[in-house]
mmCIF file with all atom_site columns, C-alpha atoms and ligand atoms in Angstrom:
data_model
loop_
_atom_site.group_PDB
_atom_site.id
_atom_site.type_symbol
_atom_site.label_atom_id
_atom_site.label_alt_id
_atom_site.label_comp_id
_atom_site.label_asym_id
_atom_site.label_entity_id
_atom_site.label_seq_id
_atom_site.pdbx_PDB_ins_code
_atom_site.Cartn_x
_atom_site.Cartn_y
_atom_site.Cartn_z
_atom_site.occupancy
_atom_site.B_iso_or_equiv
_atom_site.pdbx_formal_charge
_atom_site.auth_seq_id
_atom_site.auth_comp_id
_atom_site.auth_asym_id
_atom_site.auth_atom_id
_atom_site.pdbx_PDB_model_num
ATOM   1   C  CA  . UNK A 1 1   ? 0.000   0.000  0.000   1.00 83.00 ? 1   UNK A CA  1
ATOM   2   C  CA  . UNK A 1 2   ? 3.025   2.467  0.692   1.00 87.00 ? 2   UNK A CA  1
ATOM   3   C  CA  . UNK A 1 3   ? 3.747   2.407  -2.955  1.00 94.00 ? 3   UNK A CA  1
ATOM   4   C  CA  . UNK A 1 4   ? 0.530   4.332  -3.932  1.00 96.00 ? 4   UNK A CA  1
ATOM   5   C  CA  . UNK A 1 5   ? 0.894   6.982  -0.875  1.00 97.00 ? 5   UNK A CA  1
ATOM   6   C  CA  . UNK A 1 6   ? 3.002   10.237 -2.394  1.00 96.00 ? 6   UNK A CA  1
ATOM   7   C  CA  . UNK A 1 7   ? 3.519   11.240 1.279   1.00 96.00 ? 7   UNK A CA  1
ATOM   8   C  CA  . UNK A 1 8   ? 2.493   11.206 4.927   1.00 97.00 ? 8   UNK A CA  1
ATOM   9   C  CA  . UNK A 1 9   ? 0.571   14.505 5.816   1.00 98.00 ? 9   UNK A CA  1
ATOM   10  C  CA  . UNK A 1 10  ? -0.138  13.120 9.295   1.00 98.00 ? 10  UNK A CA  1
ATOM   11  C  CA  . UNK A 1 11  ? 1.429   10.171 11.172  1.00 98.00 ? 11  UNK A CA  1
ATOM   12  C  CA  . UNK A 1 12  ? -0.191  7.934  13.732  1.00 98.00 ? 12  UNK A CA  1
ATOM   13  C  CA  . UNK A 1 13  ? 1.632   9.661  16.348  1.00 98.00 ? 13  UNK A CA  1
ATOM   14  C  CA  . UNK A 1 14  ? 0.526   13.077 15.569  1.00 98.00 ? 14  UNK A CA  1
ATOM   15  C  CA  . UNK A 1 15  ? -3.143  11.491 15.574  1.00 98.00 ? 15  UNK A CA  1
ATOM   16  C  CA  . UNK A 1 16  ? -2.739  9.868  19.066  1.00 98.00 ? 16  UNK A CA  1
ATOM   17  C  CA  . UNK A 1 17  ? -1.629  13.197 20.313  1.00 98.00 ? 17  UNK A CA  1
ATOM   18  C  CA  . UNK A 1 18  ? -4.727  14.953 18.907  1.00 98.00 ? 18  UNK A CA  1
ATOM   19  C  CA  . UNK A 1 19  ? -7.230  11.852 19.687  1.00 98.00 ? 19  UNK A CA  1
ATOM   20  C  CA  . UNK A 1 20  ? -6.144  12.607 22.936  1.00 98.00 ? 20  UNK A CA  1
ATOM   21  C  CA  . UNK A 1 21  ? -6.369  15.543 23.683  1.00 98.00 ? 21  UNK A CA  1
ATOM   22  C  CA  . UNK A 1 22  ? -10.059 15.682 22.420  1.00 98.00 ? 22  UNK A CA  1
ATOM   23  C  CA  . UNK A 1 23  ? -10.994 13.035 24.409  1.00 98.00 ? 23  UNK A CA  1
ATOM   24  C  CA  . UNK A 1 24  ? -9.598  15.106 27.660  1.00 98.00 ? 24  UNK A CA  1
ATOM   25  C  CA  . UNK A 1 25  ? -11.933 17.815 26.573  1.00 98.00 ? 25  UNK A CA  1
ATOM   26  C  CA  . UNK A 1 26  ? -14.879 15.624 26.171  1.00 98.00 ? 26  UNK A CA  1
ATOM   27  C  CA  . UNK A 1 27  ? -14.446 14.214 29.329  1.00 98.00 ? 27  UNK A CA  1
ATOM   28  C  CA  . UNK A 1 28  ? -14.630 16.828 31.158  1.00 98.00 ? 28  UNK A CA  1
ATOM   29  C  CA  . UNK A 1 29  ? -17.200 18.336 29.327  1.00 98.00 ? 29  UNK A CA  1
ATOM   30  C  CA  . UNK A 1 30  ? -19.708 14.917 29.326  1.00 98.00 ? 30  UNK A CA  1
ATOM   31  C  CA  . UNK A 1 31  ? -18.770 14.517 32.559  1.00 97.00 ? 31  UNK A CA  1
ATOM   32  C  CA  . UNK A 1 32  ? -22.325 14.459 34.333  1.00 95.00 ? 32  UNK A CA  1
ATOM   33  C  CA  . UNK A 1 33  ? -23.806 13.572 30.975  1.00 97.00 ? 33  UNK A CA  1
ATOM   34  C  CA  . UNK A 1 34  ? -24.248 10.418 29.010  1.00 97.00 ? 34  UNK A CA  1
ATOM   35  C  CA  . UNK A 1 35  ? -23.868 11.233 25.712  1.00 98.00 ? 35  UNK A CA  1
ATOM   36  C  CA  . UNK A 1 36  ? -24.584 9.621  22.533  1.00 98.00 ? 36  UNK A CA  1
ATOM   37  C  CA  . UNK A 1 37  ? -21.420 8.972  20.821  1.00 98.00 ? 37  UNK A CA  1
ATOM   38  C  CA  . UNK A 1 38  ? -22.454 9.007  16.844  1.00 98.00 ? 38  UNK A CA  1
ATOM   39  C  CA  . UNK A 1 39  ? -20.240 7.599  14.540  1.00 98.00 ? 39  UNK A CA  1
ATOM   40  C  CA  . UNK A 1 40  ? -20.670 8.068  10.564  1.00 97.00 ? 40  UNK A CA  1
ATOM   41  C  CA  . UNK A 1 41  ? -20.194 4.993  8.649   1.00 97.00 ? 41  UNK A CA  1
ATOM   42  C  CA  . UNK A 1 42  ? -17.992 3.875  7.280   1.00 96.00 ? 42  UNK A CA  1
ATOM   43  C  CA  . UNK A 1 43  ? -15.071 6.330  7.496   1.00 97.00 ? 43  UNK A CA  1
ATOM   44  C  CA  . UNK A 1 44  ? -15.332 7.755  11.020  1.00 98.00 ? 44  UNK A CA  1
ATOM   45  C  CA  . UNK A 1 45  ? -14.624 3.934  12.511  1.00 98.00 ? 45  UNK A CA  1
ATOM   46  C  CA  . UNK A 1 46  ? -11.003 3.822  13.597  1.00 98.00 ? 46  UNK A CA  1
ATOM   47  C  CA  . UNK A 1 47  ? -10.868 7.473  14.958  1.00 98.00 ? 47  UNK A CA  1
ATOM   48  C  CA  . UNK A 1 48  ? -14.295 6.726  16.416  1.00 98.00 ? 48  UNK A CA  1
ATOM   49  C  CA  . UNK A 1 49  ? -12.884 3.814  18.158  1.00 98.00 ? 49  UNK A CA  1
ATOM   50  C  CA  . UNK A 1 50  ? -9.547  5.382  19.408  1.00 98.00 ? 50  UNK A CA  1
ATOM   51  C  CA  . UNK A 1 51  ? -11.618 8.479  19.904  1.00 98.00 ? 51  UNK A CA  1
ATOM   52  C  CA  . UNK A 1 52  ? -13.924 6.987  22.750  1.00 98.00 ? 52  UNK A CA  1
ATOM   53  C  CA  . UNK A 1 53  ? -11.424 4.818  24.228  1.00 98.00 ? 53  UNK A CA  1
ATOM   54  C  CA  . UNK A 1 54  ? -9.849  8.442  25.389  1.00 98.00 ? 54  UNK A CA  1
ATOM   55  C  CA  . UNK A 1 55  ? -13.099 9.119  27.109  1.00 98.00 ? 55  UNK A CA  1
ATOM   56  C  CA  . UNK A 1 56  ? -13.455 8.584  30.717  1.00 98.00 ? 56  UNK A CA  1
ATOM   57  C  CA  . UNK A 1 57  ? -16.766 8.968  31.417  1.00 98.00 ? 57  UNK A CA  1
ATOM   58  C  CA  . UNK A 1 58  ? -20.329 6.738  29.995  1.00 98.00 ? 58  UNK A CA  1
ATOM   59  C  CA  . UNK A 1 59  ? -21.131 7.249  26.817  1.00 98.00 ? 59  UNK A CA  1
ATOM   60  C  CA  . UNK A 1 60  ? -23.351 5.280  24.797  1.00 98.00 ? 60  UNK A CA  1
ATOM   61  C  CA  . UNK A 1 61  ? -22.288 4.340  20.716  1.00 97.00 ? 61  UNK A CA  1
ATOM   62  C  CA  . UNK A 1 62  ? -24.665 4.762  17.497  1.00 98.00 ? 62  UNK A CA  1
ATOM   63  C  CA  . UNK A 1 63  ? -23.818 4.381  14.232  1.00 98.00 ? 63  UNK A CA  1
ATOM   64  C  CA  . UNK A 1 64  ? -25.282 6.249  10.785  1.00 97.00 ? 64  UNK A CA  1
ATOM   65  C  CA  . UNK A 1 65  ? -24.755 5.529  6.808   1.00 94.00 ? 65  UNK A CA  1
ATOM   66  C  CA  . UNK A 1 66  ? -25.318 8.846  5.285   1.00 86.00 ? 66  UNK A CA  1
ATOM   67  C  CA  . UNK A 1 67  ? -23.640 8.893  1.647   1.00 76.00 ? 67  UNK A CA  1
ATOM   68  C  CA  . UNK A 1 68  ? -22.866 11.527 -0.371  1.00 70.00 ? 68  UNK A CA  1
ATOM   69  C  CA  . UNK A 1 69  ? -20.089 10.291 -2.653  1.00 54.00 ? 69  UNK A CA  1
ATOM   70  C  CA  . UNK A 1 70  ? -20.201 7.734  -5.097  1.00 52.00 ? 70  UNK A CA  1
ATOM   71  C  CA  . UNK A 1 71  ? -16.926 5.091  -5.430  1.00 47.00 ? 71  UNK A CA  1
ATOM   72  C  CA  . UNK A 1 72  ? -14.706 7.925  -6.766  1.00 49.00 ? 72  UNK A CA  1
ATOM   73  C  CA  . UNK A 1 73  ? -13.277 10.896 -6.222  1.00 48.00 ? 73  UNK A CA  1
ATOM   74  C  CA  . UNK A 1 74  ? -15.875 13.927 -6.475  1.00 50.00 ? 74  UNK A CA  1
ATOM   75  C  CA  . UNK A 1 75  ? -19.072 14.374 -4.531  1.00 52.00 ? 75  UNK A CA  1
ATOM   76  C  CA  . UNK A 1 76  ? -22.084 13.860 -6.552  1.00 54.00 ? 76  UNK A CA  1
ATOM   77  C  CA  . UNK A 1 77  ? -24.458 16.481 -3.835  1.00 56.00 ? 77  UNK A CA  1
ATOM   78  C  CA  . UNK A 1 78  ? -26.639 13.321 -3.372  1.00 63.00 ? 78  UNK A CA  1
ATOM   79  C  CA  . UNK A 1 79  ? -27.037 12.100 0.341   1.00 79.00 ? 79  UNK A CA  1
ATOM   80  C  CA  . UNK A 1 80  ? -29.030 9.309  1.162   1.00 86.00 ? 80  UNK A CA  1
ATOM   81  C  CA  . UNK A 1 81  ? -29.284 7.366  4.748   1.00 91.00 ? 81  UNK A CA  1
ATOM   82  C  CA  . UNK A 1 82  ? -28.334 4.201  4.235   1.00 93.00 ? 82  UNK A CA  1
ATOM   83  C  CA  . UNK A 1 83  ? -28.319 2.819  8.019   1.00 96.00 ? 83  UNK A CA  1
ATOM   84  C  CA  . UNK A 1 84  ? -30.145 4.810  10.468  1.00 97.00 ? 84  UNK A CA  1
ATOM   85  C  CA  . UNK A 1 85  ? -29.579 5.290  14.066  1.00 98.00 ? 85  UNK A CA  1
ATOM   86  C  CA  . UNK A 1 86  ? -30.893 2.374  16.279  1.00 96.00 ? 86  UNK A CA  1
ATOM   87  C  CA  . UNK A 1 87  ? -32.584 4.589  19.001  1.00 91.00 ? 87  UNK A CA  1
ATOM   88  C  CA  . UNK A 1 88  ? -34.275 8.359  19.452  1.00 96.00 ? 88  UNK A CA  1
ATOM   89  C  CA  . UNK A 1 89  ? -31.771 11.198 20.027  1.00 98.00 ? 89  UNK A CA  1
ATOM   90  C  CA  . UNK A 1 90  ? -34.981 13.117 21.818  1.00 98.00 ? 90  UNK A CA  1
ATOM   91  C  CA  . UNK A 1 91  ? -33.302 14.816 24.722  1.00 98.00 ? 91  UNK A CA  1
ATOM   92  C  CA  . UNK A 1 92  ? -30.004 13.478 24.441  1.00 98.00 ? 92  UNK A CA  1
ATOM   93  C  CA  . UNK A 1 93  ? -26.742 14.994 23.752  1.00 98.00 ? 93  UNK A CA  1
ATOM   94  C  CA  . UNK A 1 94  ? -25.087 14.090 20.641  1.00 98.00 ? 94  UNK A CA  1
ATOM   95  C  CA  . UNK A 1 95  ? -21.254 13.678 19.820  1.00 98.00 ? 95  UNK A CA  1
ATOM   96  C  CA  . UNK A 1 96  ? -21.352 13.528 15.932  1.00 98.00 ? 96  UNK A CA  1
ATOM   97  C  CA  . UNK A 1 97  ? -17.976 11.802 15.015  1.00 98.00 ? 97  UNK A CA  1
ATOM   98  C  CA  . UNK A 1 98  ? -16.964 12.179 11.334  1.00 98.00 ? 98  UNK A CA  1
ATOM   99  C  CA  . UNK A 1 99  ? -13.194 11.860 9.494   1.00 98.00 ? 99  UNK A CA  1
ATOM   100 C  CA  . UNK A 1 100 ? -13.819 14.748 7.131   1.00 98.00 ? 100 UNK A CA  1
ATOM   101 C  CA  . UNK A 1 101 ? -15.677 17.421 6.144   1.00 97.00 ? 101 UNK A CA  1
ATOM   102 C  CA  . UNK A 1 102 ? -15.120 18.405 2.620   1.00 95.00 ? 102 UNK A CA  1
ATOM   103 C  CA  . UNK A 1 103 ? -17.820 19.764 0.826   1.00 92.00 ? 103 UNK A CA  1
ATOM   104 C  CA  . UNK A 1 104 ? -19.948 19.907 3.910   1.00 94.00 ? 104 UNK A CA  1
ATOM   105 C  CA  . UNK A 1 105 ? -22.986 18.490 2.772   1.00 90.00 ? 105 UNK A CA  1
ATOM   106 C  CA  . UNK A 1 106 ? -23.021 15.089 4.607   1.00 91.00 ? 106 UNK A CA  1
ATOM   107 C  CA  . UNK A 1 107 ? -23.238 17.141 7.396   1.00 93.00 ? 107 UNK A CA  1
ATOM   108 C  CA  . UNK A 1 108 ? -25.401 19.829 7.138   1.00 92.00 ? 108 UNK A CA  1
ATOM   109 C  CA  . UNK A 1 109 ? -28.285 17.672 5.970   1.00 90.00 ? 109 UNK A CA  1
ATOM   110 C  CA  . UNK A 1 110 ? -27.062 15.143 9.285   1.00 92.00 ? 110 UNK A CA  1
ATOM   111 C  CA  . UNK A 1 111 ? -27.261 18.071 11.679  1.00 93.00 ? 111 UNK A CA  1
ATOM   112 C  CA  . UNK A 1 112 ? -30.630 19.583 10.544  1.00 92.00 ? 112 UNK A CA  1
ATOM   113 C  CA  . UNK A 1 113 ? -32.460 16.190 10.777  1.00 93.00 ? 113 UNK A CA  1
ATOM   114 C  CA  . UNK A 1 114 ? -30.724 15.430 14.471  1.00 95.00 ? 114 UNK A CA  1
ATOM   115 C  CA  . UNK A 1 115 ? -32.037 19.069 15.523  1.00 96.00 ? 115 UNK A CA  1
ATOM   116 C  CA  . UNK A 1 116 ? -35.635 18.130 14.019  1.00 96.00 ? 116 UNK A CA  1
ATOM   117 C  CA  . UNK A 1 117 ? -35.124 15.182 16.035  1.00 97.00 ? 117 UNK A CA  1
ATOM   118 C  CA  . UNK A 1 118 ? -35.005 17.431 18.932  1.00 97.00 ? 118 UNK A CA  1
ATOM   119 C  CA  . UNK A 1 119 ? -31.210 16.613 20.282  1.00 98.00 ? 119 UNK A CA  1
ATOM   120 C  CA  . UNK A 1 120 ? -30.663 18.598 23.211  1.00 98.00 ? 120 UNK A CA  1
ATOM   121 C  CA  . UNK A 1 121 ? -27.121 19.146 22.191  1.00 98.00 ? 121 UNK A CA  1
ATOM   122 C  CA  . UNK A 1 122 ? -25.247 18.483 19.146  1.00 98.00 ? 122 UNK A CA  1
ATOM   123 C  CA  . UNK A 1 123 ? -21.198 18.444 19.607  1.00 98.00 ? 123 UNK A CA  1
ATOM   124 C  CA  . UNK A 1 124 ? -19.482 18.241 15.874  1.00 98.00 ? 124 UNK A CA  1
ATOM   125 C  CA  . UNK A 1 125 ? -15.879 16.428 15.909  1.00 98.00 ? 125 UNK A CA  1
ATOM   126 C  CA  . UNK A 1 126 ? -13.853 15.704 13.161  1.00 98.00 ? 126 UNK A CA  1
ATOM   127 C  CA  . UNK A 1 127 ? -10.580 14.239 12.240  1.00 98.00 ? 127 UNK A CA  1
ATOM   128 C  CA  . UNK A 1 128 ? -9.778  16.439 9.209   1.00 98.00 ? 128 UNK A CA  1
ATOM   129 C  CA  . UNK A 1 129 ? -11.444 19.604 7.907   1.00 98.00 ? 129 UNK A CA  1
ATOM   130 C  CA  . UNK A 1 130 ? -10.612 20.301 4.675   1.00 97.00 ? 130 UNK A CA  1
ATOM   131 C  CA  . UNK A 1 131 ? -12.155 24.033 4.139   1.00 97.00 ? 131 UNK A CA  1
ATOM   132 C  CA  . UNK A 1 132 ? -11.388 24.343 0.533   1.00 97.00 ? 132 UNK A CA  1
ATOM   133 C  CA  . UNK A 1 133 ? -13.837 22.190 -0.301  1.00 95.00 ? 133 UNK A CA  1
ATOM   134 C  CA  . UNK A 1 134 ? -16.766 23.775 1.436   1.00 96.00 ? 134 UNK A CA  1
ATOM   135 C  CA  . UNK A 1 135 ? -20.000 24.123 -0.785  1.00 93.00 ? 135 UNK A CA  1
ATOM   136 C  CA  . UNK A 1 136 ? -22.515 24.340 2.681   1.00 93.00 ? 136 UNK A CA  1
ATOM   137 C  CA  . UNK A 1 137 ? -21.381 26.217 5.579   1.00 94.00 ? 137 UNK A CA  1
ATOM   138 C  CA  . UNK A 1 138 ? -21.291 24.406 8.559   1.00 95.00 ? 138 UNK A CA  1
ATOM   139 C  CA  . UNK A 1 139 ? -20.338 24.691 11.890  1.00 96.00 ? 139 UNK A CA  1
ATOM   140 C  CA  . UNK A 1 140 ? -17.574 22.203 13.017  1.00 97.00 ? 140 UNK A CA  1
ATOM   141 C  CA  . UNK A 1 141 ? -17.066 22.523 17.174  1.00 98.00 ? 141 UNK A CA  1
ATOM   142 C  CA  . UNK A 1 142 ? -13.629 20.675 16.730  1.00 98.00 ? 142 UNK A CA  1
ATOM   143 C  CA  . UNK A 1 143 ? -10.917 19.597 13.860  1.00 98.00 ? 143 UNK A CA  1
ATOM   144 C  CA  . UNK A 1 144 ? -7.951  17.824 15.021  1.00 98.00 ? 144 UNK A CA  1
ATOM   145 C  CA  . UNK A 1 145 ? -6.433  19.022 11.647  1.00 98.00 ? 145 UNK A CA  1
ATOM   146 C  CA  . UNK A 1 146 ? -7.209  20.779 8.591   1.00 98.00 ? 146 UNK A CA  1
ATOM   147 C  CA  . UNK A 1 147 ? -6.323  19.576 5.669   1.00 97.00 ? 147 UNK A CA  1
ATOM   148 C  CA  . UNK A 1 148 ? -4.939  20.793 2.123   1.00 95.00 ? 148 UNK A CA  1
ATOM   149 C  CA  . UNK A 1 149 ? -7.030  20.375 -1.097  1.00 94.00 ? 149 UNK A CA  1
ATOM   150 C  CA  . UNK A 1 150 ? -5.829  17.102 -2.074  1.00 92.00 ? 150 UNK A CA  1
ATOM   151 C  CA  . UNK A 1 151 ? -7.077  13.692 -1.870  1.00 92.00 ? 151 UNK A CA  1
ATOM   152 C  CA  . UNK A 1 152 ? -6.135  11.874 1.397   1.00 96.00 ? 152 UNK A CA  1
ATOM   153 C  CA  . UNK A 1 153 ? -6.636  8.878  2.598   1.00 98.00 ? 153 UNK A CA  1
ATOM   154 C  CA  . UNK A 1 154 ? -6.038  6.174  5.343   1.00 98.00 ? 154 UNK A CA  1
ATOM   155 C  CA  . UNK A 1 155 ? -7.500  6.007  8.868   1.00 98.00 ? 155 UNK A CA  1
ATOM   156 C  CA  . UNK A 1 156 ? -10.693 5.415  7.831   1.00 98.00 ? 156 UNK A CA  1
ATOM   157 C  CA  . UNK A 1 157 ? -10.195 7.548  4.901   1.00 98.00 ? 157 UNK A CA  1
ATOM   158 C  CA  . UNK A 1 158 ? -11.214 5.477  1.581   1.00 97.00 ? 158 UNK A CA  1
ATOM   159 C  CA  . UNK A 1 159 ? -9.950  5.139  -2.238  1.00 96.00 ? 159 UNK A CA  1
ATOM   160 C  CA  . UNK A 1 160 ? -12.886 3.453  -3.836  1.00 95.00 ? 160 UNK A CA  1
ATOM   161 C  CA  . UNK A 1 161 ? -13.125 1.768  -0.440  1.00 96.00 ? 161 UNK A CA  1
ATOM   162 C  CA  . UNK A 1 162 ? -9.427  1.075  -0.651  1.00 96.00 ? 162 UNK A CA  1
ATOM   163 C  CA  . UNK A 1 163 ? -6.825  2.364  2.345   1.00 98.00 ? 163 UNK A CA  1
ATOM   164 C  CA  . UNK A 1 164 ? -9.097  2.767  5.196   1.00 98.00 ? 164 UNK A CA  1
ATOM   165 C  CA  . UNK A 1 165 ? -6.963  0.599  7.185   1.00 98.00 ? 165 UNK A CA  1
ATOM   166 C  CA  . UNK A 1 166 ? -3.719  2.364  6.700   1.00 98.00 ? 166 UNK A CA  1
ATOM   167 C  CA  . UNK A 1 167 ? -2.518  3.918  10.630  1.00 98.00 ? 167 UNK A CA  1
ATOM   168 C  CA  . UNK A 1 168 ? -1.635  7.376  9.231   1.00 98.00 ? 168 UNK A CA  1
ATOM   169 C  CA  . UNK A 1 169 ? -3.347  10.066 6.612   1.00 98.00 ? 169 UNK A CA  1
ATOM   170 C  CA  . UNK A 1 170 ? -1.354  9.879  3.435   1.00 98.00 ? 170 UNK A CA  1
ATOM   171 C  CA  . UNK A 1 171 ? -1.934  11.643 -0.124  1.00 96.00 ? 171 UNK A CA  1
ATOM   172 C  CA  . UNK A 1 172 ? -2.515  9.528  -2.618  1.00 95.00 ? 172 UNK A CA  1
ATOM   173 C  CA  . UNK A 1 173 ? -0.484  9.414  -5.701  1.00 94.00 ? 173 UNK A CA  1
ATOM   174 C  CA  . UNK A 1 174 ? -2.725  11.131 -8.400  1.00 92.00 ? 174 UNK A CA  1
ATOM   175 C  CA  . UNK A 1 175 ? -1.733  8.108  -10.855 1.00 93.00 ? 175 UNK A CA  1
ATOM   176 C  CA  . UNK A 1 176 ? -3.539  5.797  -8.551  1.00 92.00 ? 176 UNK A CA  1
ATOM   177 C  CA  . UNK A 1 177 ? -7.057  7.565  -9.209  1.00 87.00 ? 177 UNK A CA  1
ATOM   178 C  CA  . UNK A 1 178 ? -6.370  9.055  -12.910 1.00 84.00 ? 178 UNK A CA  1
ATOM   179 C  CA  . UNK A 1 179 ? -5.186  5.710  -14.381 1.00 72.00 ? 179 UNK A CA  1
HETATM 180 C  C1  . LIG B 2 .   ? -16.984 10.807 3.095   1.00 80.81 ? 1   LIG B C1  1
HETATM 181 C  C2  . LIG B 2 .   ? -16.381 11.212 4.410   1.00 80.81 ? 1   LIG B C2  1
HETATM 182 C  C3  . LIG B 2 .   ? -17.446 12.069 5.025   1.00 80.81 ? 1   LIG B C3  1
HETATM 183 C  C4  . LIG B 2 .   ? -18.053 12.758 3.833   1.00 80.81 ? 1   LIG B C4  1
HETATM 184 C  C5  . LIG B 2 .   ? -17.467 14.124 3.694   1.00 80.81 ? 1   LIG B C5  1
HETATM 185 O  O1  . LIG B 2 .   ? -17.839 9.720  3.326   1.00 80.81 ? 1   LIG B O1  1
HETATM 186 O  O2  . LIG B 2 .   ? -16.129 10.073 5.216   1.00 80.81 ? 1   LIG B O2  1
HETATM 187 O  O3  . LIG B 2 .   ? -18.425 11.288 5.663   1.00 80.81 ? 1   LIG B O3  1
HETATM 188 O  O4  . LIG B 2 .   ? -17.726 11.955 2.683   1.00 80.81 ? 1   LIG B O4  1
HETATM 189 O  O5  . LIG B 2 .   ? -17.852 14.717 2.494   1.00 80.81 ? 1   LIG B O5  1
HETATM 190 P  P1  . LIG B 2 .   ? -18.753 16.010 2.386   1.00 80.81 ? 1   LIG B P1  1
HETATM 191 O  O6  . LIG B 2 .   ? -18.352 16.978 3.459   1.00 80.81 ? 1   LIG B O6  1
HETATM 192 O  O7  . LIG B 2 .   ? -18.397 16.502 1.015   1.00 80.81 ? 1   LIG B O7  1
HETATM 193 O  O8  . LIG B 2 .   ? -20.189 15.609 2.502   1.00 80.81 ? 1   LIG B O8  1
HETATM 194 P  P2  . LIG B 2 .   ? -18.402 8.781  2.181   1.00 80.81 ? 1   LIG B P2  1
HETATM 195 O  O9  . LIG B 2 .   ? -19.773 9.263  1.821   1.00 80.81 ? 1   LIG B O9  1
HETATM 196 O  O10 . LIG B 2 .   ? -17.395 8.660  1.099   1.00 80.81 ? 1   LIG B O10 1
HETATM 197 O  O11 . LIG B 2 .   ? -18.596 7.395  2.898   1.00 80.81 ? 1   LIG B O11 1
HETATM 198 P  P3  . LIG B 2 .   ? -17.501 6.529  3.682   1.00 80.81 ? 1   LIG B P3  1
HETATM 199 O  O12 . LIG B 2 .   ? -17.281 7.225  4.988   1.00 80.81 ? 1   LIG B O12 1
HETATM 200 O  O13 . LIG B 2 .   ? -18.144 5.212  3.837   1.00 80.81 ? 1   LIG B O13 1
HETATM 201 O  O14 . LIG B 2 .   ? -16.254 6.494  2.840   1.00 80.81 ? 1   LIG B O14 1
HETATM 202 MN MN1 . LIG B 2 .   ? -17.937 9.138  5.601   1.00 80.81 ? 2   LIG B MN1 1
HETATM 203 MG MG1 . LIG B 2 .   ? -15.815 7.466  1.084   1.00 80.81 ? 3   LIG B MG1 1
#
């Protein structure tokens, strides 16, 4: 897989670091709560996972499918729910978890709904923000990191579902996705 990564924009290390200190944060902010920790499928898993493990106080997990790319590289400005959550978010607080926010649009139609749902709060966290691709504004509470305009990958990240598993945010080598 190294072969098709042009470079390493952010290591594991630098990650743990920022996982971390988020989940400091969050603890003490949850900590007479029991939030709703709301993971966005299928990218958001391994910081999701490393995320929460960094909490120490009860929080309950939920998962979502909203998709608004296709297998490749641009966003086609469709998003559909392909797994909703299990139980109601009336009255709860909510700890949206994503990897990235690009265009913004994943989001923004996620956040509405939730607030129609009648969260009580709604807490935004992401990985990476990448603001140069914003099409919808949207309000992120917390980016570890933001990102250039270029097509990353790894830690959840996909290729045509492809690199989600590497430890570290890499750039992909544009030969992988023109050829
Ligand atoms: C990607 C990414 C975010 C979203 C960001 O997910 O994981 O969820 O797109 O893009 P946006 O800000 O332009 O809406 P994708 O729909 O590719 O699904 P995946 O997480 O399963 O890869
Ligand atoms: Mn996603
Ligand atoms: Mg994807």
């Amino acid at each position: 897989m190294r072969e098709d990564i042009l470079e390493v924009l952010i290591s594991e290390e630098e990650i743990a670091q920022k996982v971390e200190e988020l989940g400091k944060e969050l603890t003490a902010t949850y900590q007479d709560k029991f939030p709703l920790v709301i993971g966005i499928l299928k990218g958001a898993t391994p910081f999701m996972m490393d995320l929460v493990r960094t909490i120490d106080t009860q929080v309950e997990f939920d998962f979502m499918d909203v998709s608004s790319y296709g297998a490749g590289v641009s966003s086609s400005g469709e998003v559909k729910i392909i797994k909703d959550l299990d139980a109601s978010v009336e009255g709860r607080d909510l700890i949206i978890v994503e990897d990235i926010i690009d265009s913004g649009r994943t989001l923004a139609y996620l956040m509405n709904m939730l607030k129609n749902r009648k969260a009580r709060s709604i807490k935004l966290v992401t990985l990476l923000d990448k603001p140069a691709g914003r099409v919808v504004d949207i309000e992120v509470d917390h980016a570890c990191f933001n990102v250039p305009n270029e097509f990353v990958v790894g830690y959840g990240l996909d290729y045509a579902e492809r690199y989600r598993n590497l430890p570290y945010i890499g750039i992909l080598k544009p030969e992988v996705y023109t050829d």
